[in-house]
Coordinates of C-alpha atoms in Angstrom, one line a residue:
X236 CA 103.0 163.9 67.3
X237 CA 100.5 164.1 64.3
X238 CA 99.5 160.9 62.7
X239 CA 100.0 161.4 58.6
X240 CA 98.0 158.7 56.4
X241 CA 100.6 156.9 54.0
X242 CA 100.2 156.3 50.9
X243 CA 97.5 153.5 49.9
X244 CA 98.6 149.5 49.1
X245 CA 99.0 149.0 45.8
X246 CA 95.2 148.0 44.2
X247 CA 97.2 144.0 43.7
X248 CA 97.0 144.0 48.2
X249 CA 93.3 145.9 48.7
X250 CA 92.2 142.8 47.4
X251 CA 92.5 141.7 43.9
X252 CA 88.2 142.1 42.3
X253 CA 87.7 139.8 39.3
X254 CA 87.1 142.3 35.7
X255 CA 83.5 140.7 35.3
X256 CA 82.6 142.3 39.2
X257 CA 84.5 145.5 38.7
X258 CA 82.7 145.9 35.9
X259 CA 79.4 145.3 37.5
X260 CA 80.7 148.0 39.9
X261 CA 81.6 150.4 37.3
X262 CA 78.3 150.4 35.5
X263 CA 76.5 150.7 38.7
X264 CA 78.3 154.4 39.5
X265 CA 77.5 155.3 36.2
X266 CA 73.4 153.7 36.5
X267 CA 73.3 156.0 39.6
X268 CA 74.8 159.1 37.8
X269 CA 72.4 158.9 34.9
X270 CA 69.5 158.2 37.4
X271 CA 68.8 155.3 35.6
X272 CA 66.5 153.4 38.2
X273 CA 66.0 149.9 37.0
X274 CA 69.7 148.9 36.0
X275 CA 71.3 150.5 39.1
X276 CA 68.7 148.4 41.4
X277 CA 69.4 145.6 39.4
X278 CA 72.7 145.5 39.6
X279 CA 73.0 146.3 43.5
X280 CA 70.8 143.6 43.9
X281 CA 73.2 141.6 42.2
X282 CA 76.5 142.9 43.6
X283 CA 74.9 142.0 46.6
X284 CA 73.9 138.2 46.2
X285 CA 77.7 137.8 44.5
X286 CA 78.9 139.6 48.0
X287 CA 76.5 136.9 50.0
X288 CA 78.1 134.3 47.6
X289 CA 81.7 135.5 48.5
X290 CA 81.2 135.3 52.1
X291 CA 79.1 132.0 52.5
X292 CA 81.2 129.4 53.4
X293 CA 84.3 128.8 56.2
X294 CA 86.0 131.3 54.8
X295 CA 85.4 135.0 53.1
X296 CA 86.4 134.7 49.5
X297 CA 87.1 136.7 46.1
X298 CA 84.8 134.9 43.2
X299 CA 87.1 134.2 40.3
X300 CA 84.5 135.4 36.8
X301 CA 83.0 132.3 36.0
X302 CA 81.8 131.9 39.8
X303 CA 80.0 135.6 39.0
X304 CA 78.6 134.6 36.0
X305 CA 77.2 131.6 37.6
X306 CA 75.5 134.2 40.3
X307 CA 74.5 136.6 37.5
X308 CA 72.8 133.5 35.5
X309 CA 71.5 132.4 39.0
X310 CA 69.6 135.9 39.5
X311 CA 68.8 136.2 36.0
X312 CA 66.9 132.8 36.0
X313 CA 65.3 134.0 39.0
X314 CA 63.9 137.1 37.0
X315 CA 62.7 135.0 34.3
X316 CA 61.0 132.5 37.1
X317 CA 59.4 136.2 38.8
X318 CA 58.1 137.6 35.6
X319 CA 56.2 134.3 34.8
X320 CA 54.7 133.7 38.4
X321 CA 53.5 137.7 37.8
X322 CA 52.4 137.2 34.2
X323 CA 50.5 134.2 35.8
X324 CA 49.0 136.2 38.4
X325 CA 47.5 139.2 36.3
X326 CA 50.5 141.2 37.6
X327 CA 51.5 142.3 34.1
X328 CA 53.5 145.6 35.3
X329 CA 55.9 143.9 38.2
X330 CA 56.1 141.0 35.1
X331 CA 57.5 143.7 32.4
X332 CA 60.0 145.0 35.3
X333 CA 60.9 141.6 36.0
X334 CA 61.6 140.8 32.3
X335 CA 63.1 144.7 32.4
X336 CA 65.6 143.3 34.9
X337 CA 66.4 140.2 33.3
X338 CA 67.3 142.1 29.8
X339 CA 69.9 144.0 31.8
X340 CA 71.4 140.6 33.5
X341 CA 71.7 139.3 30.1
X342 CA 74.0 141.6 28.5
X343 CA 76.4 140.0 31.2
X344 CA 76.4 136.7 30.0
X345 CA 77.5 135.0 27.4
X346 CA 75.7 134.6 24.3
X347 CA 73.4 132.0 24.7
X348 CA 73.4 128.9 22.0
X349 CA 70.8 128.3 19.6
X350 CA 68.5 125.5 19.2
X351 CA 70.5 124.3 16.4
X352 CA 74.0 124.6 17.8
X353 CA 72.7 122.8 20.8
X354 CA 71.0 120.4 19.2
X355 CA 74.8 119.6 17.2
X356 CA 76.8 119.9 20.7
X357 CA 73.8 117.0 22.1
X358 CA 74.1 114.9 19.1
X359 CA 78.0 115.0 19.3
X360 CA 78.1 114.0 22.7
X361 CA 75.2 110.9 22.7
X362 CA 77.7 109.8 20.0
X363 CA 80.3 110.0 22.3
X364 CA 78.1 108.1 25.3
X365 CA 77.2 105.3 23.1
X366 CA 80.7 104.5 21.8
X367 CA 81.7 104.5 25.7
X368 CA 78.9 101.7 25.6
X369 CA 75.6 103.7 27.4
X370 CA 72.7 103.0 25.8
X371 CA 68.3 104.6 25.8
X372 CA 67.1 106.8 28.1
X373 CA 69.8 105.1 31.2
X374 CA 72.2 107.0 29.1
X375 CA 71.1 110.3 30.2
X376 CA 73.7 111.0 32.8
X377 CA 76.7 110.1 30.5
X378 CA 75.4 112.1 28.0
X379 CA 75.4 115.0 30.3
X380 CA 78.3 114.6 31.8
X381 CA 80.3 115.1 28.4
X382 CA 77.5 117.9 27.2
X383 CA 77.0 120.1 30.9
X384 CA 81.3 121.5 30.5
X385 CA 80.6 122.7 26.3
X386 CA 77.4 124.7 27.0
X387 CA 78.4 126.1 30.5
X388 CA 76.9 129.1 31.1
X389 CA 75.3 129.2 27.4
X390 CA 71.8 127.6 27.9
X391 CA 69.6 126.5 31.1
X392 CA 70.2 123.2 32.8
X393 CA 66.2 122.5 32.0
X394 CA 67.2 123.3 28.0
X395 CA 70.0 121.2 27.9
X396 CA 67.5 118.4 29.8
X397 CA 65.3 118.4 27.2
X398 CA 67.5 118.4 24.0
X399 CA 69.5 115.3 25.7
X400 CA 66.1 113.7 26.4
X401 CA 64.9 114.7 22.6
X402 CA 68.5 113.2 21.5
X403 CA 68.4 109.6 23.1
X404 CA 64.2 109.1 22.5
X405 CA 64.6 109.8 18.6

């Protein structure tokens, strides 16, 4: 008796891969295909830290697409942190790859704010803090509590920091 392969599961069964993944995967077969070096690195390098991400833990799980941006902004930030330490180090070409490989991260993330727009969103929010009764620099935490959920994923923890610490000082 010959064994005969069925038809495959529906895609829903294999597995259900968030859009912002499959879309990392997608671009990554077409990187290869054009020979395009630098993005098809980059992105294995970061299909592979969201795959790490996915099975850390207990239990092996699917990322939903803010959990991948999170580990897209993660390895980003961690290009922007390389390219500086090379820059620092007279190590100008692995610097400009660096930066290279942060550009292509970028265009996976949302747009980040302006100074402006944060600076409103900070204002807004140390309003907010001080009607709830925090007051001076103690009044940090509060204020980014109610700021940390509007700017998610739009500008760096450190940035946000400083425009909070800006806010309550002045």
């Amino acid at each position: 008796m010959k064994w005969e392969r069925g038809p495959l599961p529906p895609p829903a069964t294999l597995g259900a891969m968030t859009t912002l993944k499959s879309t990392l995967q997608e671009d990554l077969t077409e990187a290869i295909r054009a020979r395009d070096e630098l993005r098809s690195s980059t992105l294995r390098l970061t299909l592979a830290a969201i795959t790490k991400e996915e099975v850390s833990g207990k239990t092996a799980r699917e990322l939903s697409d803010d959990e991948v941006q999170k580990v897209i902004a993660r390895e980003a930030k961690k290009r922007r942190e390389a390219a500086d330490a090379f820059a620092q180090g007279g190590r100008a070409e692995q610097a400009e790859r660096e930066r290279a490989e942060g550009v292509v991260l970028d265009a996976y993330l949302p747009q980040q704010l302006t100074d402006e727009e944060l600076s409103g969103i900070v204002a807004q929010a140390v309003g907010e803090a001080k009607a709830a009764g925090a007051e001076g620099p103690r009044a940090m935490g509060a204020v980014m509590k109610i700021v940390n959920p509007k700017v998610a994923g739009r500008a760096e923890g450190g940035r946000v920091a400083a425009a909070v610490k800006r806010a309550l000082a002045g």
